[in-house]
PDB file of C-alpha atoms in Angstrom:
ATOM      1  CA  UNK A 181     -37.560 -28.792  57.584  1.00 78.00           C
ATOM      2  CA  UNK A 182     -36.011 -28.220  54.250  1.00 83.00           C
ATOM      3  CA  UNK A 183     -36.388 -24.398  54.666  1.00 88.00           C
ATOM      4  CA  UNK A 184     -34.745 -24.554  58.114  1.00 90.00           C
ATOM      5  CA  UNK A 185     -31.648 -26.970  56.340  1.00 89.00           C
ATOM      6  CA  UNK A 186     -31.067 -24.572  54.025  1.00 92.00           C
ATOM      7  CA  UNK A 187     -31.003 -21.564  56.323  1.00 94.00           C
ATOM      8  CA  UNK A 188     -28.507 -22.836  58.364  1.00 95.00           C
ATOM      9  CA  UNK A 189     -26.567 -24.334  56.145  1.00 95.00           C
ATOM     10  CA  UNK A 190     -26.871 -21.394  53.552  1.00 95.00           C
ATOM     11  CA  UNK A 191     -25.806 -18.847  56.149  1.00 96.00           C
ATOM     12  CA  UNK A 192     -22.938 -20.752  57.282  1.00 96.00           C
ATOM     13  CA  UNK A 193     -21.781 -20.836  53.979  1.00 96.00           C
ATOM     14  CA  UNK A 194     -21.890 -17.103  53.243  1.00 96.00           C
ATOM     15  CA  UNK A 195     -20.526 -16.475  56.847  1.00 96.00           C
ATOM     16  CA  UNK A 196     -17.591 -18.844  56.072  1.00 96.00           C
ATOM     17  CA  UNK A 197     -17.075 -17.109  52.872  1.00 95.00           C
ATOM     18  CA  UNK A 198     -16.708 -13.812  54.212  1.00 94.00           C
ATOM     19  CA  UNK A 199     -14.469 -14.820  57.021  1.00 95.00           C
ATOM     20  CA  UNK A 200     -12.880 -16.740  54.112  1.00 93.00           C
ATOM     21  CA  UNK A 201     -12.478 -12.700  52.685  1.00 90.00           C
ATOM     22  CA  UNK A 202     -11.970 -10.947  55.941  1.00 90.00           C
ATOM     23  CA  UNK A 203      -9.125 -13.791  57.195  1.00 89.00           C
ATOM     24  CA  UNK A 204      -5.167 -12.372  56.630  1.00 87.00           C
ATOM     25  CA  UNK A 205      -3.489 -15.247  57.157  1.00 89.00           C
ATOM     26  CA  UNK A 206      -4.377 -18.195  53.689  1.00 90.00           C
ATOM     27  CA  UNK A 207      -4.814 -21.483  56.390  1.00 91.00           C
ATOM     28  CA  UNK A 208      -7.545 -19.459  57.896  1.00 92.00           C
ATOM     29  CA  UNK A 209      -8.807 -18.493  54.496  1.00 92.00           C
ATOM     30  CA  UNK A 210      -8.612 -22.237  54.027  1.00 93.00           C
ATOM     31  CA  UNK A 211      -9.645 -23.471  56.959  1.00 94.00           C
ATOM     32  CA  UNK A 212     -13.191 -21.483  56.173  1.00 94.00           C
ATOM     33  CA  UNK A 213     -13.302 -22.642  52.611  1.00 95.00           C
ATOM     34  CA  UNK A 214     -13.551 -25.984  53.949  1.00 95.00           C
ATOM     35  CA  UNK A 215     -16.501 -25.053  55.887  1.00 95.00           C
ATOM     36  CA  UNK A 216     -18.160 -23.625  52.846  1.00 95.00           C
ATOM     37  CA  UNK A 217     -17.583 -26.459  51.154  1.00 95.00           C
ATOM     38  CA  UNK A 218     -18.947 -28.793  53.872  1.00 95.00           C
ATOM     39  CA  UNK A 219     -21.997 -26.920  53.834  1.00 95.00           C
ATOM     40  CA  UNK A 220     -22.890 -26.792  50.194  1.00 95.00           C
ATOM     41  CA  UNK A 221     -22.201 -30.656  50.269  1.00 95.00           C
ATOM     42  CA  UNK A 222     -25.277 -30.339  52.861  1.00 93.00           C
ATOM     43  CA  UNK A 223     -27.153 -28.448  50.677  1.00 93.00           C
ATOM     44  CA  UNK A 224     -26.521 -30.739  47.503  1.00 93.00           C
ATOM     45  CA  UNK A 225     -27.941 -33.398  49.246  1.00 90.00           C
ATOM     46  CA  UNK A 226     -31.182 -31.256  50.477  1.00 89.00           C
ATOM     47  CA  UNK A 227     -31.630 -30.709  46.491  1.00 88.00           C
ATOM     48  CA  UNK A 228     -31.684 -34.418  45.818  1.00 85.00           C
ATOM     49  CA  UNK A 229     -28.214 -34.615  44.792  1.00 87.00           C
ATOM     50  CA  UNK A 230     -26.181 -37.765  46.732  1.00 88.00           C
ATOM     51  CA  UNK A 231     -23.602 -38.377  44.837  1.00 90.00           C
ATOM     52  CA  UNK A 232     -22.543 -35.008  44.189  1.00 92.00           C
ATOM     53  CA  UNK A 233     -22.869 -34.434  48.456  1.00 93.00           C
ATOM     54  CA  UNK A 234     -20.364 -37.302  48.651  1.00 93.00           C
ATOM     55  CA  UNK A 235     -18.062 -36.156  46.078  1.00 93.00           C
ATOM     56  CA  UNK A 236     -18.046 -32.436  47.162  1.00 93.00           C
ATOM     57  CA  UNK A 237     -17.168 -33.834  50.755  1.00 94.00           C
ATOM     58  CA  UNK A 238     -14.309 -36.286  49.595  1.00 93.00           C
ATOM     59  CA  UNK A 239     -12.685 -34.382  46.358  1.00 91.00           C
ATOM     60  CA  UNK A 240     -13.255 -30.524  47.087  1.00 90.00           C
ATOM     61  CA  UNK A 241     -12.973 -31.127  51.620  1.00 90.00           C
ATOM     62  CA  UNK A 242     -11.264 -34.139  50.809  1.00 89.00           C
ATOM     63  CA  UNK A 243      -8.400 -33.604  48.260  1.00 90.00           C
ATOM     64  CA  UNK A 244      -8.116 -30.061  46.945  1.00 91.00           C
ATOM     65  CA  UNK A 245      -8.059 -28.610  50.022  1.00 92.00           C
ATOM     66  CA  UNK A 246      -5.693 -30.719  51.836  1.00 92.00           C
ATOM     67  CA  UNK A 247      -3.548 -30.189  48.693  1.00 91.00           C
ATOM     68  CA  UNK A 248      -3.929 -26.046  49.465  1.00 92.00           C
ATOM     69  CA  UNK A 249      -3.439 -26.685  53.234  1.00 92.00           C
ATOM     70  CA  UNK A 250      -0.056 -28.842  51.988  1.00 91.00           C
ATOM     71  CA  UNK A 251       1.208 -25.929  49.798  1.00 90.00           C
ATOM     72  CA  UNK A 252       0.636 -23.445  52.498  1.00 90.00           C
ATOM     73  CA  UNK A 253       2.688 -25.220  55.103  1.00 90.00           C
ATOM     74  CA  UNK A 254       5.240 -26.226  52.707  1.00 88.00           C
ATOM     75  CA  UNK A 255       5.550 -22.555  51.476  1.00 87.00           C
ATOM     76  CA  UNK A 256       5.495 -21.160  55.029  1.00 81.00           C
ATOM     77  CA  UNK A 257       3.251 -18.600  54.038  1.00 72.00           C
ATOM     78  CA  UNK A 258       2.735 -15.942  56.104  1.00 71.00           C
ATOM     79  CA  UNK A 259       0.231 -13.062  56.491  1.00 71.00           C
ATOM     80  CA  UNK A 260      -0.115 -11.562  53.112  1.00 68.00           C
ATOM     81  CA  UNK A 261       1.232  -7.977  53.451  1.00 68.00           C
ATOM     82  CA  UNK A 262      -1.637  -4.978  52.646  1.00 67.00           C
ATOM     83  CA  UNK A 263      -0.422  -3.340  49.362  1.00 67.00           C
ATOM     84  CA  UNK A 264      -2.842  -0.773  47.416  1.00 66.00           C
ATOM     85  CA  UNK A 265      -4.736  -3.090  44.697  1.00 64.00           C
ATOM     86  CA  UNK A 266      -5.173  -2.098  41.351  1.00 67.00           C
ATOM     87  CA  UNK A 267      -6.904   1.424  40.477  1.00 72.00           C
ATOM     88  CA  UNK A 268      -9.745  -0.574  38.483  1.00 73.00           C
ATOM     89  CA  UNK A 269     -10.642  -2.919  41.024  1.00 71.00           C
ATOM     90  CA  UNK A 270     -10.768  -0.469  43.112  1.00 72.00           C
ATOM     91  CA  UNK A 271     -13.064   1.958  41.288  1.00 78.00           C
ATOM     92  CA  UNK A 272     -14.937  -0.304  39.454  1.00 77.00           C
ATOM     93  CA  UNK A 273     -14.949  -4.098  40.686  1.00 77.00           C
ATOM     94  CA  UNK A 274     -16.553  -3.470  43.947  1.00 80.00           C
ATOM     95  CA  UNK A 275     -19.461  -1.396  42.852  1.00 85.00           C
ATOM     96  CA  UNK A 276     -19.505  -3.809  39.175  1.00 84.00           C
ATOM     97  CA  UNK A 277     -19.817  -6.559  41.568  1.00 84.00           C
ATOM     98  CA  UNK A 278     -22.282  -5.432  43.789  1.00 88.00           C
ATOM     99  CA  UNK A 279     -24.241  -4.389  40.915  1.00 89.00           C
ATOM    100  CA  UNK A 280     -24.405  -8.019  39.574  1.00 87.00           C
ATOM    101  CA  UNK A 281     -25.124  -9.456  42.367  1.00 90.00           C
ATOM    102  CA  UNK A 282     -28.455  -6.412  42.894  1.00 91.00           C
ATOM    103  CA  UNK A 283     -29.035  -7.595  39.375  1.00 91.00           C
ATOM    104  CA  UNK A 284     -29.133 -11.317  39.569  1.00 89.00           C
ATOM    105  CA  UNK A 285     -31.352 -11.464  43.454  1.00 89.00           C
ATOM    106  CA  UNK A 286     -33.819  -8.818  41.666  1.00 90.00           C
ATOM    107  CA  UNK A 287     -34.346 -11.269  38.573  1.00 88.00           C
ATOM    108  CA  UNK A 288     -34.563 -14.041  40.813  1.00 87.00           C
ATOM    109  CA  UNK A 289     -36.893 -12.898  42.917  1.00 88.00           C
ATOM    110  CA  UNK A 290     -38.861 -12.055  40.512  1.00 87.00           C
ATOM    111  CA  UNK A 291     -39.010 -15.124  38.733  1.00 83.00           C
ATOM    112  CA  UNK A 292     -39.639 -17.037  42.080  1.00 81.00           C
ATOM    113  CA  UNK A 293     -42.796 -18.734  40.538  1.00 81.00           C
ATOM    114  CA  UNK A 294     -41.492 -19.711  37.294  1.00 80.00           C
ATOM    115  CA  UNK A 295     -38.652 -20.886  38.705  1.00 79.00           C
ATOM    116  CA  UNK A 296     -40.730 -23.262  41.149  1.00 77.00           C
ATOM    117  CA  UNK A 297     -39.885 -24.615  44.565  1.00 80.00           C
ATOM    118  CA  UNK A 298     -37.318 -27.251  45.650  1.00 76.00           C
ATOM    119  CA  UNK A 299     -39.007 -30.398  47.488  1.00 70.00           C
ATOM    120  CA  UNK A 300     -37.695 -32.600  49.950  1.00 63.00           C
ATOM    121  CA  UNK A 301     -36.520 -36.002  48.743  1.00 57.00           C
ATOM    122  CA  UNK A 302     -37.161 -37.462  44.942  1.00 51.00           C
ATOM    123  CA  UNK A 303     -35.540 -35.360  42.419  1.00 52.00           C
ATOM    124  CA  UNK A 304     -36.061 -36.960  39.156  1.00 56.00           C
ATOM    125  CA  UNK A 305     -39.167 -38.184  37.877  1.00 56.00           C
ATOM    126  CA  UNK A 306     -39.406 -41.713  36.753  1.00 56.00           C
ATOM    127  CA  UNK A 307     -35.615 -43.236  37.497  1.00 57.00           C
ATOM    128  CA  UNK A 308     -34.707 -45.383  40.206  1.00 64.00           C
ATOM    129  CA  UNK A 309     -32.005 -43.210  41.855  1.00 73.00           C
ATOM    130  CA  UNK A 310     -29.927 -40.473  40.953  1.00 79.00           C
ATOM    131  CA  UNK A 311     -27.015 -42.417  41.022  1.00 85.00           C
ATOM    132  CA  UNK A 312     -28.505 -44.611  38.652  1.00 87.00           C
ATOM    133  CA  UNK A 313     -28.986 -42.194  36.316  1.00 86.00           C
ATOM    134  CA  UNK A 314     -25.608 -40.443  36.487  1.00 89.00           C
ATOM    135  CA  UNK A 315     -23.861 -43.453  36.103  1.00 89.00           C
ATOM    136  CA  UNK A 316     -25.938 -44.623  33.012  1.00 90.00           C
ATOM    137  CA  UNK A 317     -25.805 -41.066  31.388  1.00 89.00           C
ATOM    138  CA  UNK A 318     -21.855 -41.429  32.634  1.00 90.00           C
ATOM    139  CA  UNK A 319     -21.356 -44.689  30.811  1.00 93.00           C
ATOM    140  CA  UNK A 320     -23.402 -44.872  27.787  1.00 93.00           C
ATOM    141  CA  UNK A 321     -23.710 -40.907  26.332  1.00 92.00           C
ATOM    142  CA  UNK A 322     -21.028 -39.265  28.089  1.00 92.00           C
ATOM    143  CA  UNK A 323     -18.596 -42.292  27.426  1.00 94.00           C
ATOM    144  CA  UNK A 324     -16.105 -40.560  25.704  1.00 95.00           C
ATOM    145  CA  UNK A 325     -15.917 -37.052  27.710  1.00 93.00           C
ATOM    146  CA  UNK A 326     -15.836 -39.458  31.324  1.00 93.00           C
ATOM    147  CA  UNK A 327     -12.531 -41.054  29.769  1.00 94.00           C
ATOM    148  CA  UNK A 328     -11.077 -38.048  28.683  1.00 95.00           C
ATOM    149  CA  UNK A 329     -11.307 -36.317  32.393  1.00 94.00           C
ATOM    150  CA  UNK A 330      -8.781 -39.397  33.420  1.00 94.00           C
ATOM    151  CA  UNK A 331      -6.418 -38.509  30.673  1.00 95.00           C
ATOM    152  CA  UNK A 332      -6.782 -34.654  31.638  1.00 95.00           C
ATOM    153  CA  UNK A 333      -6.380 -35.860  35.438  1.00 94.00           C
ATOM    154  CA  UNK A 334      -3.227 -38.001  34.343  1.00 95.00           C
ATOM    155  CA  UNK A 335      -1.882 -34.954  32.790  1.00 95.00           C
ATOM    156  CA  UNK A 336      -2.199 -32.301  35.054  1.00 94.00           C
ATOM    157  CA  UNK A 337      -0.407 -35.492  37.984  1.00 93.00           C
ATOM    158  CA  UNK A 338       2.396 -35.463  35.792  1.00 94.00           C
ATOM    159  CA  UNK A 339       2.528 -31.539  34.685  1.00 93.00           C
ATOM    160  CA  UNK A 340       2.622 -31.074  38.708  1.00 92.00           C
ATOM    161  CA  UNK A 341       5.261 -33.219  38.878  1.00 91.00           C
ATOM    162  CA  UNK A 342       7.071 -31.939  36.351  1.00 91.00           C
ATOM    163  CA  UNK A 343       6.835 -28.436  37.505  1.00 88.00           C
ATOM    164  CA  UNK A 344       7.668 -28.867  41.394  1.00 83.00           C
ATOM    165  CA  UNK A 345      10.659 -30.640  40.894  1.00 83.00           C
ATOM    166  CA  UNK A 346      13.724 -29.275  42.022  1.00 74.00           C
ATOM    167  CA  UNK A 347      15.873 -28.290  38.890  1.00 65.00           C
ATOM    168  CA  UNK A 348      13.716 -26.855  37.105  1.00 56.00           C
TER     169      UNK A 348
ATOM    170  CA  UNK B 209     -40.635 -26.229  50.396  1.00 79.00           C
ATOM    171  CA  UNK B 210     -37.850 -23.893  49.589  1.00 83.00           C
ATOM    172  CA  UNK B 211     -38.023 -21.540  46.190  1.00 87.00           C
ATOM    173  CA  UNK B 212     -34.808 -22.583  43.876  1.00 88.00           C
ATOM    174  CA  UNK B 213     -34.361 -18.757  43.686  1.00 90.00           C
ATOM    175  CA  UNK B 214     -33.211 -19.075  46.977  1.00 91.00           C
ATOM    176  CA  UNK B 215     -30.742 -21.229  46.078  1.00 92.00           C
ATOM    177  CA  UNK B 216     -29.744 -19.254  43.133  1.00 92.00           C
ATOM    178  CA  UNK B 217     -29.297 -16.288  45.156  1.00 93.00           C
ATOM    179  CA  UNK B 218     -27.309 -17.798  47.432  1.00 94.00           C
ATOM    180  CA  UNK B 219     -25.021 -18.855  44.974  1.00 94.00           C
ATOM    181  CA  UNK B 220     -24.940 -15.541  43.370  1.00 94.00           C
ATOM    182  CA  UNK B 221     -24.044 -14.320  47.102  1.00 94.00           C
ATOM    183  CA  UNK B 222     -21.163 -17.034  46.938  1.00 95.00           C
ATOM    184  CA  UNK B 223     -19.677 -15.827  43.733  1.00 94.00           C
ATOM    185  CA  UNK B 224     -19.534 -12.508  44.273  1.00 92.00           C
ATOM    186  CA  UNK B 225     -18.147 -12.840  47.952  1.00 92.00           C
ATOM    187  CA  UNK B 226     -15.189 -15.269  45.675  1.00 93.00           C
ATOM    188  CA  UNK B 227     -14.714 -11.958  43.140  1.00 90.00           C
ATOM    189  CA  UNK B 228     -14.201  -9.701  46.108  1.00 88.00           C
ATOM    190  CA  UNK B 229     -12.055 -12.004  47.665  1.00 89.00           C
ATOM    191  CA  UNK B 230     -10.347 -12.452  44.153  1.00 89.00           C
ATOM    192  CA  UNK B 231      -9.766  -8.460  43.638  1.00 85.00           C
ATOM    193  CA  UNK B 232      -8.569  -7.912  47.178  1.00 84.00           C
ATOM    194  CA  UNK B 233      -6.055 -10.757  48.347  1.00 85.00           C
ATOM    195  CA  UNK B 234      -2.401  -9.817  47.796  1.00 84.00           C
ATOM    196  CA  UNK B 235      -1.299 -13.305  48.250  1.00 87.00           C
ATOM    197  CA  UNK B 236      -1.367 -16.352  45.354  1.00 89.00           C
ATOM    198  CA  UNK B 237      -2.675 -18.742  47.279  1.00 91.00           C
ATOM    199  CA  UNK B 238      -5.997 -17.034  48.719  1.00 91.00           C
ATOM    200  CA  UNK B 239      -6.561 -15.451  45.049  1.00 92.00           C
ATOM    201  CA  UNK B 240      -6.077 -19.408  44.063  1.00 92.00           C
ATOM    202  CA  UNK B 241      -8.341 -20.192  46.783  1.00 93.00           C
ATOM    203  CA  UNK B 242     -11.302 -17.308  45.807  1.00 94.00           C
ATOM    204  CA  UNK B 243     -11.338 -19.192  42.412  1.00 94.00           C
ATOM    205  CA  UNK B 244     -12.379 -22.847  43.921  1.00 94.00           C
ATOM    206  CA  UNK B 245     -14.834 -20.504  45.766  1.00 95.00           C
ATOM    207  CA  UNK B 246     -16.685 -18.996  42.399  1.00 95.00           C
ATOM    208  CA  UNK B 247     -16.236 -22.612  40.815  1.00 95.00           C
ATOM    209  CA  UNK B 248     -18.477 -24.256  43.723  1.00 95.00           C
ATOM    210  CA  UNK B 249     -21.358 -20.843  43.717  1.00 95.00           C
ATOM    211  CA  UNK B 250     -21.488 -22.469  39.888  1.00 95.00           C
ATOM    212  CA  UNK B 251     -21.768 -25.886  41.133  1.00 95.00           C
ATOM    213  CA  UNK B 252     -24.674 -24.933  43.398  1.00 95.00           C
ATOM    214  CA  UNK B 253     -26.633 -23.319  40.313  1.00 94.00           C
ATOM    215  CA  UNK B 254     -25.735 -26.063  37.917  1.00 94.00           C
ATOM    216  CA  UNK B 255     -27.558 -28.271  40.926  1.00 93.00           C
ATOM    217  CA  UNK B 256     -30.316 -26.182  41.590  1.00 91.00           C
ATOM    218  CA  UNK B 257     -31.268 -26.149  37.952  1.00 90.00           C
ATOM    219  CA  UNK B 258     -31.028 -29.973  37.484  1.00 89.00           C
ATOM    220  CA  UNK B 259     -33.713 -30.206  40.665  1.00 87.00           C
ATOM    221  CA  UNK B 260     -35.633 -27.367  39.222  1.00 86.00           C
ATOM    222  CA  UNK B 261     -35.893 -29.292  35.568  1.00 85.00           C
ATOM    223  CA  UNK B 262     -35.828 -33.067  36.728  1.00 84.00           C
ATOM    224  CA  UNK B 263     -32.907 -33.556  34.819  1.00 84.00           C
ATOM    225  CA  UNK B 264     -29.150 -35.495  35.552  1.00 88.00           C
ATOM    226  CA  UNK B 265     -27.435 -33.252  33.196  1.00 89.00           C
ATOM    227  CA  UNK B 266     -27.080 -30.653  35.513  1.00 90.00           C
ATOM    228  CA  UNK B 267     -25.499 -32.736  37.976  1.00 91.00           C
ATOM    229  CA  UNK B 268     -23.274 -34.000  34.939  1.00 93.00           C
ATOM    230  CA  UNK B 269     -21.863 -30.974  34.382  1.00 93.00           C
ATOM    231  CA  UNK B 270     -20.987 -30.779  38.172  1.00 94.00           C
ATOM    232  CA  UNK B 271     -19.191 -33.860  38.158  1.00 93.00           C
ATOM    233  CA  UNK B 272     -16.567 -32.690  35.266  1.00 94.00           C
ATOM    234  CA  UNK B 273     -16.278 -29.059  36.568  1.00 94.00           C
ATOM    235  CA  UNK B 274     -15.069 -31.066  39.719  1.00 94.00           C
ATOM    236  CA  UNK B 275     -12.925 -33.031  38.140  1.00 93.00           C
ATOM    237  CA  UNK B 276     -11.351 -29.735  36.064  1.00 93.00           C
ATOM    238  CA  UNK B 277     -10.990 -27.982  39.130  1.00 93.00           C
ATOM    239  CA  UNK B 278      -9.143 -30.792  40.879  1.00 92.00           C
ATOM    240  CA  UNK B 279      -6.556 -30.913  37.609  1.00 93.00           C
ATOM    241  CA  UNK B 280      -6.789 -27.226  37.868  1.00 92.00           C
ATOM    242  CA  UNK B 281      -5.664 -27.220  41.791  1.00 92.00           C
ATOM    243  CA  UNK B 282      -2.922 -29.853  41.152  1.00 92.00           C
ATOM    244  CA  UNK B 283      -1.286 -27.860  38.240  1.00 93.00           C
ATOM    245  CA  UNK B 284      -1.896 -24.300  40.165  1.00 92.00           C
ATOM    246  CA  UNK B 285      -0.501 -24.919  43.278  1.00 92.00           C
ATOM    247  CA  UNK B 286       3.231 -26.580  41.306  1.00 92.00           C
ATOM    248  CA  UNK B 287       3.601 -23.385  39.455  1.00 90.00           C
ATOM    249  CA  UNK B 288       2.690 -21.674  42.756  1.00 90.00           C
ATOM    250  CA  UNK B 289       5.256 -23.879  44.217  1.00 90.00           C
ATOM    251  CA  UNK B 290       8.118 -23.031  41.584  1.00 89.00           C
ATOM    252  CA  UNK B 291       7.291 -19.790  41.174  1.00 87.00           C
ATOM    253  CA  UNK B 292       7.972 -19.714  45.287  1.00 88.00           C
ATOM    254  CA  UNK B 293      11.181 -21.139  44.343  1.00 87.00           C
ATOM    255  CA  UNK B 294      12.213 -18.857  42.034  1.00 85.00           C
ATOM    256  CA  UNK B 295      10.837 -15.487  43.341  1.00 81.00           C
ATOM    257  CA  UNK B 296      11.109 -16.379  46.851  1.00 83.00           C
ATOM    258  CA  UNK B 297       7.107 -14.169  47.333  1.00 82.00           C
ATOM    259  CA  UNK B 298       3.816 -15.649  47.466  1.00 83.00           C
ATOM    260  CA  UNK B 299       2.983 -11.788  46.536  1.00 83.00           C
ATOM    261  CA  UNK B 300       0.746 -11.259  43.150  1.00 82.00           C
ATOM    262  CA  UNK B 301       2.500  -7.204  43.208  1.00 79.00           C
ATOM    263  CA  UNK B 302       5.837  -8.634  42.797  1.00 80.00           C
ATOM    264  CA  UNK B 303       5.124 -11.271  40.415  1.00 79.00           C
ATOM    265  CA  UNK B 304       4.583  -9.026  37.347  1.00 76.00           C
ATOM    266  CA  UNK B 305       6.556 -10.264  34.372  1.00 74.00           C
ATOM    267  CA  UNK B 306       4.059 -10.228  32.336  1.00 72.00           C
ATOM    268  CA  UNK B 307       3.783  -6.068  33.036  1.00 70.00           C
ATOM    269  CA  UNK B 308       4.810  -3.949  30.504  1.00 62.00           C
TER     270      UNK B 308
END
């Protein structure tokens, strides 16, 4: 069951993502990122993680890319125009990248066993829920850091408004 | 039962996929876009781990990169939206200033 979830939902992510790649026009690109998106809030929750699931689905589907889709339209962006890249990428991020990512499966696999196996359900050991927990790690530890995310989040509302005014 | 390499790999998949897509695109927006892409491949490790270890902190860490990347989209996509206004090109070739 949880093999099957994350087979579908993992290769509708990486399909998504390279339509997301292969798409000219950015609401296409966008369109796919929200499927990507969607889908890793799927798999979030097959790893145990609800409240993350919700908040991938209504701040990353929800929010920031209705704010992207907004820009687009408002910008009237077309279909980017195909202009030669840089030299470097060209030469050495695709192979660079490749190689990481040859790198990083090959280590994985290989520490399959240590790394151990995801199961179905529970995900901590000895709490109530996982809400539970991140809300009394949120409010009691992590105090300080939570309240300084709304003052970043207050900041970057009125740097945006600041920068798309008119006059600037 | 799945193995949380799996996931990992998948993720790895994900980011790379977003660093193509970050070298290629020509236009602000998508390059924007391919960087919200490599932020959520993180996400998905930072989660796998946190199942992997029984631990919230993981999942922590999740939470705050979301909330950076949501500052991050809001304050990215003004200055995409007055540099628009000033240059009149969503294009990353002609916006070179900084060159030189």
């Amino acid at each position: 069951m949880q093999l099957a979830l994350f087979t579908i939902f993992g290769l509708l992510a990486v399909v998504a993502a390279i339509n997301m790649l292969a798409q000219k026009h950015p609401i296409n690109s966008a369109l796919s990122l929200v499927v990507v998106m969607m889908s890793l809030a799927v798999l979030y929750f097959s790893l145990g993680a609800e409240f993350l699931a919700a908040a991938q689905v209504v701040v990353y589907s929800g929010a920031v890319m209705v704010l992207f889709v907004f820009v687009i339209m408002l910008l009237n962006a077309g279909e980017e125009e195909q202009t030669e890249g840089s030299r470097v990428a060209a030469i050495a991020g695709f192979p660079g990248a490749a190689a990481v990512l040859c790198l990083l499966t090959f280590l994985f696999l290989r520490e399959k066993k240590n790394l151990g196996y995801v199961h179905a359900g529970a995900a901590l050991s000895g709490v109530i829920s996982n809400i539970t927990e991140i809300s009394h790690q949120l409010f009691t530890s992590l105090l300080l850091p939570f309240e300084v995310t709304s003052i970043l989040v207050l900041v970057a509302i009125l740097g945006a408004v600041v920068l798309a005014r008119k006059e600037l | 039962m799945v193995p949380v390499s799996y996931y990992l790999i998948l993720a790895a998949i994900l980011f790379t996929i977003g660093m193509a897509s970050f070298l290629v695109k020509r236009n602000v927006i998508s390059v924007f876009m391919s960087i919200e892409l490599m932020l959520n491949a993180v996400n998905l490790t930072f989660v796998a781990f946190s199942h992997m270890w029984h631990q919230v902190s993981g999942q922590i860490f999740v939470f705050f990169v979301m909330v950076v990347a949501a500052a991050e989209a809001a304050v990215g996509l003004a200055i995409i939206i007055a540099l628009f206004r000033a240059r009149q090109t969503l294009s990353i070739d002609q916006v070179d200033l900084m060159k030189n």
